[in-house]
Coordinates of C-alpha atoms in Angstrom, one line a residue:
M1339 CA -8.8 -12.7 12.3
G1340 CA -6.8 -11.5 15.3
T1341 CA -4.4 -9.1 16.8
V1342 CA -0.7 -9.0 17.6
T1343 CA 0.7 -6.5 20.2
T1344 CA 3.9 -4.8 19.2
A1345 CA 7.0 -4.1 21.3
D1346 CA 5.6 -0.6 22.0
G1347 CA 2.1 -1.8 23.0
I1348 CA 0.1 -1.2 19.7
D1349 CA -2.5 -3.8 18.8
I1350 CA -2.3 -4.6 15.1
F1351 CA -5.5 -6.1 13.6
F1352 CA -5.0 -8.8 10.9
K1353 CA -6.9 -11.2 8.8
D1354 CA -5.5 -14.7 8.2
W1355 CA -7.5 -16.9 5.8
G1356 CA -6.8 -20.3 4.2
S1357 CA -3.7 -22.4 3.9
G1358 CA -0.9 -22.8 1.4
Q1359 CA 1.8 -20.4 0.4
P1360 CA 1.2 -17.1 2.3
I1361 CA 0.5 -13.8 0.4
V1362 CA 0.7 -10.8 2.8
F1363 CA -1.0 -7.6 1.7
S1364 CA -0.1 -4.1 2.8
H1365 CA -2.7 -1.4 2.2
G1366 CA -2.5 2.2 1.0
W1367 CA -3.1 5.4 2.9
P1368 CA -5.5 6.0 4.7
L1369 CA -7.3 2.7 4.2
S1370 CA -7.3 -0.7 5.8
S1371 CA -7.0 -4.4 5.0
D1372 CA -10.5 -4.2 3.7
D1373 CA -9.1 -2.6 0.6
W1374 CA -7.7 -6.0 -0.4
D1375 CA -11.1 -7.8 -0.5
A1376 CA -11.0 -8.5 -4.3
Q1377 CA -7.5 -9.9 -4.0
M1378 CA -7.9 -11.9 -0.8
L1379 CA -11.0 -13.7 -2.0
F1380 CA -9.4 -14.4 -5.4
F1381 CA -6.2 -15.9 -4.1
L1382 CA -8.0 -17.7 -1.3
G1383 CA -9.9 -19.4 -4.1
H1384 CA -6.7 -20.3 -5.8
G1385 CA -5.3 -22.2 -2.8
Y1386 CA -3.2 -19.5 -1.1
R1387 CA -3.1 -18.4 2.5
V1388 CA -4.0 -14.7 2.5
I1389 CA -3.0 -12.3 5.3
A1390 CA -3.7 -8.5 5.6
H1391 CA -3.3 -6.2 8.5
D1392 CA -4.5 -2.7 9.4
R1393 CA -1.6 -0.4 9.7
R1394 CA -1.2 1.3 13.2
G1395 CA -3.6 4.2 13.4
H1396 CA -5.7 2.7 10.6
G1397 CA -8.8 0.5 10.4
R1398 CA -9.2 -1.6 13.6
S1399 CA -5.6 -1.2 14.9
T1400 CA -4.7 1.0 17.9
Q1401 CA -5.1 4.7 17.2
S1402 CA -1.8 5.7 18.6
S1403 CA -0.5 9.2 18.9
D1404 CA 2.9 8.4 17.5
G1405 CA 5.0 5.9 15.6
H1406 CA 3.5 6.9 12.2
D1407 CA 6.7 6.4 10.2
M1408 CA 8.2 3.7 8.0
D1409 CA 10.4 2.2 10.7
H1410 CA 7.4 1.5 12.8
Y1411 CA 5.3 0.4 9.8
A1412 CA 7.9 -2.1 8.8
D1413 CA 8.4 -3.3 12.4
D1414 CA 4.6 -3.8 12.8
L1415 CA 4.6 -5.9 9.7
A1416 CA 7.5 -7.9 11.0
A1417 CA 5.5 -8.5 14.2
V1418 CA 2.6 -9.9 12.2
T1419 CA 4.9 -12.2 10.1
T1420 CA 6.8 -13.4 13.2
H1421 CA 3.6 -14.0 15.2
L1422 CA 2.2 -16.1 12.3
D1423 CA 5.6 -17.6 11.7
L1424 CA 5.3 -17.0 7.9
H1425 CA 7.9 -18.4 5.5
D1426 CA 8.2 -18.3 1.7
A1427 CA 5.8 -15.4 1.8
V1428 CA 4.9 -13.1 -1.1
H1429 CA 4.5 -9.5 0.0
V1430 CA 2.2 -7.3 -2.0
G1431 CA 2.0 -3.5 -1.2
H1432 CA -0.2 -0.9 -2.7
S1433 CA 0.8 2.8 -2.6
T1434 CA 2.1 3.5 0.9
G1435 CA 1.9 -0.3 1.4
G1436 CA 4.6 -0.6 -1.3
G1437 CA 6.9 1.5 0.7
E1438 CA 6.1 -0.5 3.8
V1439 CA 7.0 -3.8 1.9
A1440 CA 10.3 -2.4 0.6
H1441 CA 11.3 -1.0 4.0
Y1442 CA 10.3 -4.3 5.7
I1443 CA 12.4 -6.4 3.5
A1444 CA 15.4 -4.2 3.7
R1445 CA 15.1 -3.7 7.5
H1446 CA 14.2 -7.3 8.4
G1447 CA 15.8 -9.4 5.7
E1448 CA 14.6 -11.9 3.2
S1449 CA 14.7 -15.1 5.2
R1450 CA 10.8 -15.2 5.3
V1451 CA 10.2 -13.7 1.9
A1452 CA 9.9 -15.4 -1.5
K1453 CA 8.8 -12.5 -3.8
A1454 CA 7.4 -9.0 -3.6
V1455 CA 5.0 -6.9 -5.5
L1456 CA 4.8 -3.1 -5.6
I1457 CA 1.5 -1.8 -7.0
S1458 CA 1.1 1.9 -7.7
A1459 CA 3.7 2.3 -5.0
V1460 CA 5.3 5.3 -3.5
P1461 CA 9.0 4.3 -3.8
P1462 CA 11.6 5.4 -4.5
L1463 CA 10.7 8.9 -3.2
M1464 CA 7.6 11.0 -3.8
V1465 CA 8.7 14.5 -2.8
R1466 CA 10.8 16.7 -5.0
T1467 CA 14.4 17.2 -3.9
D1468 CA 17.6 18.3 -5.5
A1469 CA 18.4 14.6 -6.0
N1470 CA 14.8 13.8 -7.0
P1471 CA 13.9 16.7 -9.4
G1472 CA 10.9 14.7 -10.9
G1473 CA 9.1 14.4 -7.5
L1474 CA 6.0 16.4 -6.4
P1475 CA 6.5 19.7 -4.6
K1476 CA 6.3 19.5 -0.8
G1477 CA 3.5 22.0 -1.0
A1478 CA 1.2 19.4 -2.5
F1479 CA 1.6 17.2 0.5
D1480 CA 1.3 20.2 2.9
D1481 CA -2.1 20.9 1.1
M1482 CA -3.2 17.3 1.8
Q1483 CA -2.5 17.8 5.5
A1484 CA -4.3 21.1 5.5
Q1485 CA -7.4 19.6 3.9
L1486 CA -7.4 16.7 6.2
A1487 CA -7.1 19.0 9.3
A1488 CA -9.8 21.3 8.0
N1489 CA -12.5 18.6 7.2
R1490 CA -11.3 15.1 7.0
S1491 CA -14.7 13.7 6.0
E1492 CA -15.0 16.0 3.0
F1493 CA -11.5 15.4 1.9
Y1494 CA -12.1 11.6 2.1
R1495 CA -15.0 12.0 -0.3
A1496 CA -13.2 14.2 -2.8
L1497 CA -10.1 12.0 -3.2
P1498 CA -11.9 8.8 -4.3
S1499 CA -14.5 10.7 -6.2
G1500 CA -11.7 12.2 -8.4
P1501 CA -8.1 11.3 -8.9
F1502 CA -7.6 8.1 -6.7
Y1503 CA -9.7 6.0 -9.1
G1504 CA -9.6 8.2 -12.1
F1505 CA -13.3 9.0 -11.8
N1506 CA -12.4 12.6 -12.9
R1507 CA -11.4 11.4 -16.3
P1508 CA -13.7 11.9 -19.3
G1509 CA -15.9 8.9 -20.0
V1510 CA -15.2 7.2 -16.7
E1511 CA -18.3 6.4 -14.8
P1512 CA -17.8 6.9 -11.0
S1513 CA -18.9 4.1 -8.6
E1514 CA -20.7 5.5 -5.6
A1515 CA -20.2 2.2 -3.8
I1516 CA -16.4 2.4 -4.3
I1517 CA -16.2 6.0 -3.3
A1518 CA -18.3 5.2 -0.1
N1519 CA -16.2 2.3 0.8
W1520 CA -13.0 4.4 0.5
W1521 CA -14.6 7.0 2.8
R1522 CA -15.7 4.3 5.2
Q1523 CA -12.2 2.8 5.5
G1524 CA -10.6 6.2 5.9
M1525 CA -12.9 7.4 8.6
M1526 CA -12.4 4.2 10.6
G1527 CA -8.8 5.3 11.2
G1528 CA -7.3 8.1 13.3
A1529 CA -6.8 11.6 12.0
K1530 CA -3.4 11.9 13.8
A1531 CA -2.1 8.7 12.1
H1532 CA -3.3 9.9 8.7
Y1533 CA -1.9 13.4 9.1
D1534 CA 1.5 12.0 10.1
G1535 CA 1.3 9.3 7.5
I1536 CA 1.3 11.9 4.7
V1537 CA 4.8 12.8 5.7
A1538 CA 5.8 9.1 6.0
F1539 CA 4.7 8.2 2.5
S1540 CA 5.9 11.3 0.8
Q1541 CA 9.3 12.1 2.4
T1542 CA 10.7 8.7 3.0
D1543 CA 13.4 7.8 0.5
F1544 CA 13.3 4.1 -0.2
T1545 CA 16.3 4.1 -2.7
E1546 CA 18.7 2.2 -0.5
D1547 CA 15.9 -0.2 0.6
L1548 CA 15.2 -1.1 -3.0
K1549 CA 18.9 -1.7 -3.7
K1550 CA 19.0 -4.3 -0.9
I1551 CA 16.2 -6.5 -2.3
T1552 CA 17.3 -9.6 -4.1
V1553 CA 14.1 -11.6 -4.3
P1554 CA 12.0 -11.3 -7.5
V1555 CA 10.0 -8.1 -7.5
L1556 CA 7.1 -7.3 -9.8
V1557 CA 6.4 -3.5 -10.1
M1558 CA 2.9 -2.8 -11.4
H1559 CA 1.9 0.8 -12.2
G1560 CA -0.7 2.6 -14.3
D1561 CA 0.6 5.4 -16.5
D1562 CA -2.5 7.5 -15.6
D1563 CA -1.8 7.4 -11.9
Q1564 CA -2.7 10.8 -10.6
I1565 CA -1.6 10.1 -7.0
V1566 CA 1.8 8.5 -7.5
P1567 CA 2.9 9.7 -10.9
Y1568 CA 4.2 6.9 -13.1
A1569 CA 7.5 8.3 -14.5
D1570 CA 9.1 9.0 -11.1
S1571 CA 8.0 5.8 -9.4
G1572 CA 7.4 2.5 -11.1
P1573 CA 10.2 2.5 -13.7
L1574 CA 12.8 3.7 -11.2
S1575 CA 11.9 1.2 -8.6
A1576 CA 12.1 -1.7 -11.1
K1577 CA 15.6 -0.6 -12.0
L1578 CA 16.8 -0.2 -8.3
V1579 CA 15.8 -3.7 -7.1
Q1580 CA 18.2 -6.4 -8.1
N1581 CA 15.6 -8.7 -9.8
G1582 CA 12.8 -6.4 -10.9
T1583 CA 10.1 -6.6 -13.6
L1584 CA 8.0 -3.6 -14.6
K1585 CA 4.5 -4.0 -15.9
T1586 CA 2.9 -0.8 -17.1
Y1587 CA -0.8 -0.4 -17.5
P1588 CA -1.9 2.2 -20.1
G1589 CA -4.7 4.4 -18.7
F1590 CA -5.0 2.6 -15.4
P1591 CA -5.5 4.8 -12.2
H1592 CA -3.9 4.7 -8.8
G1593 CA -6.6 2.5 -7.4
M1594 CA -6.4 -0.1 -10.1
P1595 CA -6.4 -3.2 -7.7
T1596 CA -10.1 -2.2 -7.1
T1597 CA -11.3 -0.8 -10.5
Q1598 CA -9.2 -3.2 -12.6
A1599 CA -9.2 -6.2 -10.2
E1600 CA -9.6 -8.9 -12.8
T1601 CA -6.5 -7.7 -14.8
I1602 CA -4.4 -7.1 -11.7
N1603 CA -5.3 -10.4 -10.1
T1604 CA -4.6 -12.4 -13.3
D1605 CA -1.1 -10.8 -13.6
L1606 CA -0.4 -11.3 -9.9
L1607 CA -1.3 -15.0 -10.2
A1608 CA 1.0 -15.4 -13.2
F1609 CA 3.9 -13.8 -11.2
L1610 CA 3.3 -16.0 -8.2
Q1611 CA 3.2 -19.2 -10.4
S1612 CA 6.3 -18.2 -12.5

């Protein structure tokens, strides 16, 4: 574990375990690298080098007042990969992290990148526009910001208790430990970063980024994702990249890397070995 200081003076916390081909994990909003525990231990055990960082304003990284946009997120990821001198890396991004991965590859090139994986990811564009009529209304994201500003702690209990992991679905048994760990990760970060981050993940259009990506890309998405709806995300991203494969998971929720870790890890490993 260590930190790298970015060009604008932000300390980015990262974990770097093992040796072998590197897998770099980019977490979702408003979490931290801890959200990848199930994946990092699994792939470490399979002989890979696993790296995950806390996005600026999240987890143990600097709680800066600004820079909470995809350009900075991508540049911060580049700072980590350059600092560690990673090559032939597989980049795996969940939710907002999927947008970060797409923007990083498009902005910084593929010289260090072997493959990419987008899991329940926000690209191509979440918010509804004239060009993206299937997106969610901007008011939905305005409401998220309002709930965060009113009582972040309560909001960070409600989201994992319900739609994030599908615990609001009939017959699904909620896990208090998973809910509490989501809340813990969220509350470690800064309210300002998380407030601004809602705009970053919902209003950034990744269409042109995706078109630039030539390395193999696996797009994994559950068709019961209540956070990033399936129809306007996964299938579109898989078509926009130049070498994409879509894997659809019937009934799986947004947080499937945690609740369905065995399935996700098995499929990730198969893609890495292919």
